[in-house]
Amino acid sequence: MVRIRLRRTGKTKQPSYRVVVADARSPRDGRFIEIIGHYNPVRQPKVLEIKADRARYWLGVGAQPSDTVVRLLKQVHVLDSEGNLMPASTEPVEA
């Protein structure tokens, strides 16, 4: 099974994360298939950038997002409030 999850990077007590597509059996910071974004909760304001087209592709072929990634995908309008895939809009959306 393929999962969309966070991969921790950064120094001790200063975490930043990459949003990656990885096999569910690989370790958290191990092998991955593709990086589709990054998230930095330490900076103010928090930085969240996700390639929406790639996220939609992976969700379309059956990748399962983790709970945290579901929350982040809702913030960038890839998923709606019920967790369903939203259609791609032609206008760029400010996050």
CSV table of N, CA and C in Angstrom, one decimal:
chain,number,residue,atom,x,y,z
A,1,MET,N,0.8,-1.2,0.0
A,1,MET,CA,0.0,0.0,0.0
A,1,MET,C,0.9,1.2,0.0
A,2,VAL,N,0.5,2.2,-0.8
A,2,VAL,CA,1.2,3.5,-0.8
A,2,VAL,C,0.5,4.5,0.1
A,3,ARG,N,1.4,5.2,0.8
A,3,ARG,CA,0.8,6.2,1.8
A,3,ARG,C,1.4,7.6,1.5
A,4,ILE,N,0.7,8.6,1.7
A,4,ILE,CA,1.2,10.0,1.7
A,4,ILE,C,1.3,10.4,3.1
A,5,ARG,N,2.6,10.7,3.5
A,5,ARG,CA,2.8,11.0,4.9
A,5,ARG,C,4.0,12.0,5.0
A,6,LEU,N,4.3,12.4,6.3
A,6,LEU,CA,5.3,13.4,6.6
A,6,LEU,C,6.6,12.7,6.8
A,7,ARG,N,7.7,13.3,6.4
A,7,ARG,CA,9.0,12.8,6.6
A,7,ARG,C,9.7,14.0,7.4
A,8,ARG,N,10.2,13.7,8.6
A,8,ARG,CA,10.8,14.7,9.4
A,8,ARG,C,12.2,15.1,8.9
A,9,THR,N,12.5,16.4,8.9
A,9,THR,CA,13.8,16.9,8.6
A,9,THR,C,14.1,18.0,9.6
A,10,GLY,N,15.3,18.6,9.5
A,10,GLY,CA,15.6,19.7,10.4
A,10,GLY,C,16.4,19.3,11.6
A,11,LYS,N,16.8,20.3,12.4
A,11,LYS,CA,17.6,20.1,13.5
A,11,LYS,C,16.8,19.7,14.7
A,12,THR,N,17.4,19.3,15.8
A,12,THR,CA,16.8,19.0,17.1
A,12,THR,C,15.9,20.1,17.6
A,13,LYS,N,14.7,19.9,17.9
A,13,LYS,CA,13.7,20.9,18.4
A,13,LYS,C,13.4,22.0,17.4
A,14,GLN,N,13.7,21.8,16.1
A,14,GLN,CA,13.4,22.7,15.0
A,14,GLN,C,12.9,21.9,13.8
A,15,PRO,N,11.8,21.2,14.0
A,15,PRO,CA,11.4,20.3,12.9
A,15,PRO,C,10.8,21.0,11.7
A,16,SER,N,11.1,20.4,10.6
A,16,SER,CA,10.4,20.7,9.4
A,16,SER,C,10.1,19.4,8.7
A,17,TYR,N,9.1,19.4,7.8
A,17,TYR,CA,8.6,18.1,7.2
A,17,TYR,C,8.6,18.2,5.7
A,18,ARG,N,8.8,17.1,5.1
A,18,ARG,CA,8.5,16.9,3.7
A,18,ARG,C,7.3,16.1,3.5
A,19,VAL,N,6.4,16.4,2.6
A,19,VAL,CA,5.2,15.6,2.4
A,19,VAL,C,5.7,14.6,1.3
A,20,VAL,N,5.7,13.3,1.6
A,20,VAL,CA,6.2,12.3,0.6
A,20,VAL,C,5.2,11.2,0.4
A,21,VAL,N,5.4,10.6,-0.8
A,21,VAL,CA,4.6,9.4,-1.1
A,21,VAL,C,5.6,8.3,-0.9
A,22,ALA,N,5.2,7.3,-0.1
A,22,ALA,CA,6.1,6.2,0.3
A,22,ALA,C,5.3,4.9,0.5
A,23,ASP,N,6.0,3.8,0.4
A,23,ASP,CA,5.4,2.5,0.7
A,23,ASP,C,5.1,2.5,2.2
A,24,ALA,N,4.0,1.9,2.6
A,24,ALA,CA,3.6,1.9,4.0
A,24,ALA,C,4.6,1.1,4.8
A,25,ARG,N,5.4,0.2,4.2
A,25,ARG,CA,6.3,-0.7,5.0
A,25,ARG,C,7.6,0.0,5.2
A,26,SER,N,7.9,1.1,4.5
A,26,SER,CA,9.2,1.8,4.7
A,26,SER,C,9.2,2.6,6.0
A,27,PRO,N,10.4,2.8,6.6
A,27,PRO,CA,10.4,3.6,7.9
A,27,PRO,C,10.1,5.1,7.6
A,28,ARG,N,9.8,5.8,8.7
A,28,ARG,CA,9.3,7.2,8.5
A,28,ARG,C,10.3,8.1,7.7
A,29,ASP,N,11.6,8.0,8.0
A,29,ASP,CA,12.6,8.8,7.3
A,29,ASP,C,13.3,8.0,6.2
A,30,GLY,N,12.7,6.8,5.8
A,30,GLY,CA,13.4,5.9,4.9
A,30,GLY,C,13.1,6.2,3.4
A,31,ARG,N,13.1,5.2,2.6
A,31,ARG,CA,12.9,5.3,1.2
A,31,ARG,C,11.5,5.9,0.9
A,32,PHE,N,11.4,6.7,-0.2
A,32,PHE,CA,10.1,7.3,-0.6
A,32,PHE,C,10.1,7.2,-2.1
A,33,ILE,N,8.9,7.5,-2.6
A,33,ILE,CA,8.7,7.4,-4.1
A,33,ILE,C,8.8,8.8,-4.7
A,34,GLU,N,8.2,9.8,-4.0
A,34,GLU,CA,8.2,11.2,-4.6
A,34,GLU,C,7.9,12.2,-3.5
A,35,ILE,N,8.6,13.3,-3.5
A,35,ILE,CA,8.3,14.4,-2.6
A,35,ILE,C,7.3,15.3,-3.3
A,36,ILE,N,6.1,15.6,-2.6
A,36,ILE,CA,5.1,16.4,-3.2
A,36,ILE,C,4.9,17.7,-2.5
A,37,GLY,N,5.7,18.0,-1.5
A,37,GLY,CA,5.6,19.3,-0.8
A,37,GLY,C,6.4,19.4,0.4
A,38,HIS,N,6.3,20.5,1.2
A,38,HIS,CA,6.9,20.6,2.4
A,38,HIS,C,6.1,21.4,3.4
A,39,TYR,N,6.4,21.3,4.7
A,39,TYR,CA,5.6,21.9,5.8
A,39,TYR,C,6.6,22.3,6.9
A,40,ASN,N,6.5,23.6,7.3
A,40,ASN,CA,7.4,24.1,8.3
A,40,ASN,C,6.5,24.7,9.4
A,41,PRO,N,6.2,24.0,10.5
A,41,PRO,CA,5.3,24.5,11.5
A,41,PRO,C,6.0,25.5,12.5
A,42,VAL,N,7.3,25.6,12.4
A,42,VAL,CA,8.1,26.4,13.4
A,42,VAL,C,8.0,27.9,13.0
A,43,ARG,N,8.1,28.2,11.7
A,43,ARG,CA,8.2,29.5,11.2
A,43,ARG,C,6.8,30.2,11.4
A,44,GLN,N,6.9,31.5,11.6
A,44,GLN,CA,5.6,32.3,11.7
A,44,GLN,C,5.5,33.3,10.6
A,45,PRO,N,4.5,33.2,9.7
A,45,PRO,CA,3.5,32.2,9.7
A,45,PRO,C,4.0,30.9,9.2
A,46,LYS,N,3.2,29.8,9.5
A,46,LYS,CA,3.6,28.5,9.1
A,46,LYS,C,3.7,28.4,7.6
A,47,VAL,N,4.7,27.6,7.1
A,47,VAL,CA,4.8,27.4,5.7
A,47,VAL,C,4.3,26.1,5.3
A,48,LEU,N,3.4,26.1,4.3
A,48,LEU,CA,2.8,24.8,3.8
A,48,LEU,C,2.8,25.0,2.3
A,49,GLU,N,3.5,24.1,1.5
A,49,GLU,CA,3.4,24.1,0.1
A,49,GLU,C,3.3,22.7,-0.4
A,50,ILE,N,2.2,22.4,-1.1
A,50,ILE,CA,2.0,21.1,-1.7
A,50,ILE,C,1.7,21.2,-3.1
A,51,LYS,N,2.3,20.3,-4.0
A,51,LYS,CA,1.9,20.3,-5.4
A,51,LYS,C,0.6,19.6,-5.5
A,52,ALA,N,-0.5,20.4,-5.7
A,52,ALA,CA,-1.8,19.9,-5.7
A,52,ALA,C,-2.1,18.9,-6.8
A,53,ASP,N,-1.5,19.1,-8.0
A,53,ASP,CA,-1.7,18.2,-9.1
A,53,ASP,C,-1.2,16.8,-8.8
A,54,ARG,N,0.0,16.8,-8.2
A,54,ARG,CA,0.6,15.5,-7.8
A,54,ARG,C,-0.1,14.8,-6.7
A,55,ALA,N,-0.6,15.6,-5.7
A,55,ALA,CA,-1.4,15.0,-4.6
A,55,ALA,C,-2.7,14.4,-5.2
A,56,ARG,N,-3.3,15.1,-6.1
A,56,ARG,CA,-4.6,14.6,-6.7
A,56,ARG,C,-4.3,13.3,-7.5
A,57,TYR,N,-3.1,13.3,-8.2
A,57,TYR,CA,-2.8,12.1,-8.9
A,57,TYR,C,-2.6,10.9,-8.0
A,58,TRP,N,-1.8,11.1,-6.9
A,58,TRP,CA,-1.6,9.9,-6.0
A,58,TRP,C,-2.8,9.5,-5.3
A,59,LEU,N,-3.7,10.4,-4.9
A,59,LEU,CA,-4.9,10.1,-4.3
A,59,LEU,C,-5.8,9.3,-5.3
A,60,GLY,N,-5.8,9.7,-6.6
A,60,GLY,CA,-6.5,9.1,-7.6
A,60,GLY,C,-6.1,7.7,-7.9
A,61,VAL,N,-4.9,7.3,-7.7
A,61,VAL,CA,-4.4,6.0,-8.0
A,61,VAL,C,-4.4,5.1,-6.7
A,62,GLY,N,-5.0,5.7,-5.6
A,62,GLY,CA,-5.2,4.8,-4.4
A,62,GLY,C,-4.3,5.0,-3.3
A,63,ALA,N,-3.4,6.1,-3.3
A,63,ALA,CA,-2.6,6.3,-2.1
A,63,ALA,C,-3.4,6.8,-0.9
A,64,GLN,N,-3.1,6.3,0.3
A,64,GLN,CA,-3.8,6.7,1.5
A,64,GLN,C,-3.1,7.7,2.3
A,65,PRO,N,-3.7,8.9,2.5
A,65,PRO,CA,-3.0,9.9,3.3
A,65,PRO,C,-3.0,9.6,4.8
A,66,SER,N,-2.0,10.0,5.6
A,66,SER,CA,-2.1,9.9,7.0
A,66,SER,C,-3.0,10.9,7.6
A,67,ASP,N,-3.4,10.8,8.8
A,67,ASP,CA,-4.3,11.8,9.4
A,67,ASP,C,-3.8,13.2,9.4
A,68,THR,N,-2.6,13.4,9.6
A,68,THR,CA,-2.0,14.8,9.6
A,68,THR,C,-2.0,15.3,8.2
A,69,VAL,N,-1.7,14.5,7.2
A,69,VAL,CA,-1.7,14.9,5.8
A,69,VAL,C,-3.1,15.2,5.3
A,70,VAL,N,-4.1,14.5,5.8
A,70,VAL,CA,-5.5,14.8,5.5
A,70,VAL,C,-5.8,16.3,5.9
A,71,ARG,N,-5.4,16.6,7.1
A,71,ARG,CA,-5.6,18.0,7.6
A,71,ARG,C,-4.9,19.0,6.7
A,72,LEU,N,-3.7,18.7,6.3
A,72,LEU,CA,-2.9,19.7,5.5
A,72,LEU,C,-3.5,19.8,4.1
A,73,LEU,N,-4.0,18.7,3.5
A,73,LEU,CA,-4.6,18.7,2.2
A,73,LEU,C,-5.9,19.5,2.2
A,74,LYS,N,-6.6,19.5,3.3
A,74,LYS,CA,-7.8,20.3,3.5
A,74,LYS,C,-7.5,21.8,3.5
A,75,GLN,N,-6.3,22.1,4.0
A,75,GLN,CA,-5.9,23.5,4.1
A,75,GLN,C,-5.6,24.1,2.7
A,76,VAL,N,-5.1,23.2,1.8
A,76,VAL,CA,-4.7,23.7,0.5
A,76,VAL,C,-5.8,23.4,-0.5
A,77,HIS,N,-7.0,23.0,-0.1
A,77,HIS,CA,-8.1,22.7,-0.9
A,77,HIS,C,-8.0,21.6,-1.9
A,78,VAL,N,-7.2,20.6,-1.5
A,78,VAL,CA,-7.2,19.3,-2.3
A,78,VAL,C,-8.3,18.4,-1.9
A,79,LEU,N,-8.6,18.4,-0.6
A,79,LEU,CA,-9.7,17.6,0.0
A,79,LEU,C,-10.8,18.6,0.5
A,80,ASP,N,-12.0,18.2,0.5
A,80,ASP,CA,-13.1,19.0,1.1
A,80,ASP,C,-13.2,18.6,2.6
A,81,SER,N,-14.2,19.2,3.3
A,81,SER,CA,-14.3,19.0,4.7
A,81,SER,C,-14.6,17.6,5.1
A,82,GLU,N,-15.2,16.8,4.2
A,82,GLU,CA,-15.5,15.4,4.5
A,82,GLU,C,-14.4,14.5,4.1
A,83,GLY,N,-13.3,15.0,3.5
A,83,GLY,CA,-12.2,14.2,3.1
A,83,GLY,C,-12.3,13.7,1.7
A,84,ASN,N,-13.2,14.2,0.9
A,84,ASN,CA,-13.3,13.7,-0.5
A,84,ASN,C,-12.5,14.6,-1.4
A,85,LEU,N,-12.0,14.0,-2.5
A,85,LEU,CA,-11.1,14.7,-3.4
A,85,LEU,C,-11.9,15.8,-4.1
A,86,MET,N,-11.4,17.1,-4.1
A,86,MET,CA,-12.1,18.2,-4.8
A,86,MET,C,-11.6,18.2,-6.2
A,87,PRO,N,-12.4,18.7,-7.2
A,87,PRO,CA,-11.9,18.8,-8.5
A,87,PRO,C,-10.9,19.9,-8.6
A,88,ALA,N,-10.0,19.8,-9.6
A,88,ALA,CA,-9.0,20.8,-9.8
A,88,ALA,C,-9.6,22.1,-10.3
A,89,SER,N,-9.3,23.2,-9.7
A,89,SER,CA,-9.8,24.5,-10.1
A,89,SER,C,-8.9,25.1,-11.2
A,90,THR,N,-9.4,26.0,-12.0
A,90,THR,CA,-8.6,26.6,-13.0
A,90,THR,C,-7.9,27.8,-12.4
A,91,GLU,N,-8.4,28.4,-11.3
A,91,GLU,CA,-7.8,29.5,-10.7
A,91,GLU,C,-6.9,29.1,-9.6
A,92,PRO,N,-5.7,29.7,-9.4
A,92,PRO,CA,-4.8,29.4,-8.3
A,92,PRO,C,-5.5,29.8,-7.0
A,93,VAL,N,-5.4,29.0,-5.9
A,93,VAL,CA,-6.0,29.3,-4.6
A,93,VAL,C,-4.9,29.7,-3.6
A,94,GLU,N,-5.1,30.8,-3.0
A,94,GLU,CA,-4.2,31.2,-1.9
A,94,GLU,C,-4.4,30.4,-0.7
A,95,ALA,N,-3.3,29.9,-0.1
A,95,ALA,CA,-3.5,29.0,1.1
A,95,ALA,C,-3.3,29.8,2.4
